[in-house]
Amino acid sequence: MPAVLSDFTGKLIDAGRLEMLQPVGAGTYGEVYLTIDHHAPTSSGPVRRAIKVVQKAGPSKHDTQRQRREFAIHQLVSGVPGVQPLLEVHEDDAHFYLVSDYRDCDLFHLIHEGVTFEDNDERIRSVFVQILDAVHGCHQKKVYHRDLKPENILCTADGEEVFVADFGMATPVARSYTHGHGTQSYMSPECIGSGAPSGPYSTKHADIWALGLILVNLIAGGRRPWGEATLDDPDFRQFTEDDQYLEREYGISSGAADLLKRIFRMNPTTRPSIAQIRSNVLRLDTFFAEFEEDFALDGEEVDDTPDHSEGVSTPVDVPVPPIDISNFMGHPRPLLLPAAKRNFDDDFASAVIERLQTLDSDFQ
C-alpha cells in the first residue's frame, strides 16, 4: 500500500531553492511532487524537478542507514545513459526528499493510451533498446534493479526517450537469497521462490525475465500474459503447455515470440544475455503478427506447407522446442543457481561495501 504522507504542497527545501508545487504520482514507498528549482542556471526561467518524498523507515539509525544505502545504489548508476539520475538527497527528522529531473509521464500510462506503440515497430524497437541499454549499463556497474516494469520507466510525452527509475528494490548482490522482491506479475519463477527450496537466485537473470514482460506490454497494449509465473496461475500454465500461446493470444509475431520464449526459459542461466536480446530486437522485421500468421482465421487453418512449385526449396523454420518444466516447482531439481561461492564474489562484495560506506558519509 502507498505510504500515507502529509501534503507537502508549497514546502520549501534547501533554503527556498526547491519549491514543491503539487503531487504528480504515488508509489509504494513515497509520493512524487512537481518541484521548481529557482536557482538552476537557465535562460528560460525556473527548471522543473521531481521530488520523491520517502518516510523514514523507523526510529533506529540502522533503519535509516539501510535507506541511505538504497539511495547510494541509485547514485552509483545515475550517470548511466537512460537511467533517471538521482541529483540530490535532502532530509529532515521524518522524511527523505529525493531530487531528480522531471519527466512528463511513465511508460505504463503511455502504453495504455494505445496510440504511441500500436502497430509501430520502430517506436517499440527504439524504446525497448533504450531500456536494454540502460539496464545493461546498470549491470555493468553491478547494480540489479529487481523491480523493472513500465510504471518504473519514465519518459517524455512523445515517448521518444525513456529513463529507468525507482531503484528502491535494487541490489549490488548478484545472487540473492531474498525472494519476493519486486512486483508479482514481473517476477521470474526462481525469484518468487514459491514451492522451491531456499537458495540463491541470479538477480541479473531475474531482470532479464522482467525485460521480456515489458516487451510483451509494448506489443500487446499493456496486456500481461499472466498474473504470476507459477503453475498455479492458469495463464502461465497455458504458456508452459501451449507453444503458440503468445502468438495466438497476444498478436505477437513468430520472430518476437521466439525471442520471448527464450527469455522466459525456466532455467535462468539459459536465458539470452541483454546483448543477445538487443541484437535480436534490431533484426526483427516486426513485433506484430502479420495476417498470414493469424491462427484459425474464419475457421480455417494456416497452410504452412513449403511451396516447391518453382523447383526451389523453401526453408522451413525449425520449430521452437516445447518448454521443459521437468525442473520446475514441485519437482526434484530446483531452478536455483549453485550456492557455491567464488572468490570474485567476495572481492566484489568488499568493493561494494567500501563504496557504499563512502557514499553513506555523503548523506551525513
Coordinates of C-alpha atoms in Angstrom, one line a residue, residues 159-333:
G159 CA 7.6 8.5 -25.8
E160 CA 10.8 9.1 -27.7
E161 CA 13.1 9.0 -24.7
V162 CA 12.8 6.7 -21.7
F163 CA 14.6 6.5 -18.3
V164 CA 14.8 3.6 -15.9
A165 CA 13.8 4.9 -12.4
D166 CA 12.8 3.8 -8.9
F167 CA 15.8 1.8 -7.5
G168 CA 14.2 1.1 -4.2
M169 CA 14.5 -2.6 -4.7
A170 CA 17.9 -2.5 -6.4
T171 CA 20.8 -4.5 -5.1
P172 CA 24.5 -4.9 -5.7
V173 CA 24.3 -8.6 -4.9
A174 CA 24.5 -10.8 -8.0
R175 CA 23.0 -13.8 -6.2
S176 CA 20.2 -13.1 -3.6
Y177 CA 18.6 -15.3 -1.0
T178 CA 15.8 -12.7 -0.6
H179 CA 12.8 -13.9 -2.6
G180 CA 9.7 -12.0 -3.5
H181 CA 11.4 -8.6 -4.1
G182 CA 9.6 -6.7 -6.9
T183 CA 6.1 -6.7 -8.5
Q184 CA 4.5 -10.2 -8.5
S185 CA 3.5 -10.3 -12.2
Y186 CA 7.0 -9.3 -13.3
M187 CA 8.9 -11.7 -11.1
S188 CA 10.7 -14.7 -12.5
P189 CA 9.8 -18.1 -11.2
E190 CA 13.0 -18.5 -9.2
C191 CA 12.6 -15.0 -7.7
I192 CA 9.1 -15.8 -6.5
G193 CA 10.5 -18.8 -4.7
S194 CA 7.1 -20.4 -4.0
G195 CA 7.4 -24.2 -3.5
A196 CA 11.2 -24.2 -4.1
P197 CA 14.0 -25.0 -1.7
S198 CA 15.6 -21.9 -0.3
G199 CA 18.7 -20.9 -2.2
P200 CA 20.2 -18.0 -4.2
Y201 CA 18.8 -16.8 -7.5
S202 CA 20.5 -14.6 -10.1
T203 CA 19.3 -11.0 -9.8
K204 CA 20.7 -10.4 -13.3
H205 CA 18.6 -13.1 -14.9
A206 CA 15.5 -12.0 -12.9
D207 CA 15.9 -8.6 -14.5
I208 CA 16.1 -10.2 -18.0
W209 CA 12.8 -12.0 -17.3
A210 CA 11.2 -8.7 -16.4
L211 CA 12.5 -7.1 -19.6
G212 CA 10.7 -9.8 -21.6
L213 CA 7.4 -8.9 -19.9
I214 CA 8.0 -5.2 -20.6
L215 CA 8.3 -6.2 -24.3
V216 CA 5.0 -8.1 -24.2
N217 CA 3.4 -4.9 -22.7
L218 CA 4.7 -2.8 -25.5
I219 CA 3.5 -5.1 -28.2
A220 CA 0.1 -6.1 -26.6
G221 CA -1.0 -2.7 -25.5
G222 CA -0.4 -3.2 -21.8
R223 CA -1.7 -6.7 -21.5
R224 CA 0.3 -9.0 -19.3
P225 CA 0.5 -12.7 -20.2
W226 CA 0.0 -14.0 -16.7
G227 CA -0.6 -12.8 -13.1
E228 CA 2.4 -14.7 -11.7
A229 CA 4.9 -17.1 -13.1
T230 CA 3.8 -20.2 -11.1
L231 CA 2.0 -23.3 -12.3
D232 CA -0.9 -22.3 -10.0
D233 CA -1.6 -19.4 -12.4
P234 CA -3.8 -20.8 -15.3
D235 CA -2.4 -18.4 -17.9
F236 CA 1.2 -19.2 -17.0
R237 CA 0.4 -22.9 -17.1
Q238 CA -1.1 -22.5 -20.5
F239 CA 2.1 -20.7 -21.7
T240 CA 4.2 -23.7 -20.5
E241 CA 1.9 -26.2 -22.3
D242 CA 1.0 -24.3 -25.5
D243 CA 3.8 -23.4 -27.8
Q244 CA 1.7 -20.9 -29.7
Y245 CA 0.2 -19.1 -26.7
L246 CA 1.9 -15.8 -27.2
E247 CA 1.2 -15.6 -30.9
R248 CA -2.4 -16.6 -30.7
E249 CA -3.5 -14.7 -27.5
Y250 CA -1.4 -11.5 -27.9
G251 CA -0.9 -11.0 -31.7
I252 CA 2.9 -11.3 -31.4
S253 CA 4.9 -12.1 -34.5
S254 CA 6.6 -15.5 -34.6
G255 CA 10.0 -13.9 -34.5
A256 CA 9.2 -11.8 -31.4
A257 CA 7.5 -14.8 -29.8
D258 CA 10.6 -17.0 -30.4
L259 CA 12.8 -14.4 -28.6
L260 CA 10.3 -14.1 -25.7
K261 CA 10.2 -17.9 -25.2
R262 CA 13.9 -17.9 -24.9
I263 CA 13.7 -15.0 -22.3
F264 CA 11.1 -17.0 -20.4
R265 CA 13.1 -20.1 -20.1
M266 CA 12.7 -21.8 -16.7
N267 CA 16.5 -22.3 -16.3
P268 CA 17.7 -18.8 -15.6
T269 CA 21.3 -19.4 -16.9
T270 CA 19.9 -20.4 -20.4
R271 CA 18.1 -17.1 -20.9
P272 CA 19.8 -14.9 -23.6
S273 CA 22.0 -12.0 -22.4
I274 CA 20.9 -8.4 -22.8
A275 CA 23.4 -8.1 -25.7
Q276 CA 21.8 -11.1 -27.5
I277 CA 18.3 -9.7 -26.9
R278 CA 19.3 -6.3 -28.3
S279 CA 20.8 -8.0 -31.4
N280 CA 17.6 -10.0 -32.0
V281 CA 15.4 -6.9 -31.5
L282 CA 17.3 -4.9 -34.0
R283 CA 17.0 -7.7 -36.6
L284 CA 13.3 -8.4 -36.2
D285 CA 11.1 -7.3 -39.2
T286 CA 8.0 -6.8 -37.0
F287 CA 6.8 -7.4 -33.5
F288 CA 3.2 -7.9 -34.6
A289 CA 1.6 -11.0 -36.1
E290 CA 1.0 -10.5 -39.9
F291 CA -2.3 -11.5 -41.4
E292 CA -0.9 -14.8 -42.6
E293 CA 0.3 -15.6 -39.0
D294 CA -3.1 -15.3 -37.5
F295 CA -4.4 -18.5 -36.1
A296 CA -7.7 -20.2 -37.1
L297 CA -9.0 -17.2 -39.2
D298 CA -12.6 -17.7 -40.2
G299 CA -12.4 -21.3 -39.0
E300 CA -9.5 -22.1 -41.4
E301 CA -6.1 -23.3 -40.5
V302 CA -3.0 -21.7 -42.0
D303 CA -1.3 -23.9 -44.6
D304 CA 2.5 -23.6 -43.9
T305 CA 3.4 -26.5 -46.3
P306 CA 6.6 -25.5 -48.3
D307 CA 5.9 -24.5 -51.9
H308 CA 8.2 -26.4 -54.3
S309 CA 6.2 -25.4 -57.5
E310 CA 9.1 -23.4 -58.9
G311 CA 11.7 -26.1 -58.1
V312 CA 13.2 -24.1 -55.3
S313 CA 13.1 -25.5 -51.8
T314 CA 11.5 -23.0 -49.4
P315 CA 13.3 -23.1 -46.0
V316 CA 11.1 -24.1 -43.1
D317 CA 11.7 -22.5 -39.7
V318 CA 12.9 -25.0 -37.1
P319 CA 10.1 -25.3 -34.5
V320 CA 10.7 -24.0 -31.0
P321 CA 11.0 -27.0 -28.7
P322 CA 8.4 -27.3 -26.0
I323 CA 9.2 -25.6 -22.7
D324 CA 10.8 -28.1 -20.3
I325 CA 9.2 -27.8 -16.9
S326 CA 10.7 -31.0 -15.6
N327 CA 12.8 -29.0 -13.2
F328 CA 10.1 -26.6 -12.3
M329 CA 8.4 -26.0 -8.9
G330 CA 7.5 -29.2 -7.1
H331 CA 9.9 -31.3 -9.0
P332 CA 13.2 -32.7 -7.7
R333 CA 15.5 -30.2 -9.4

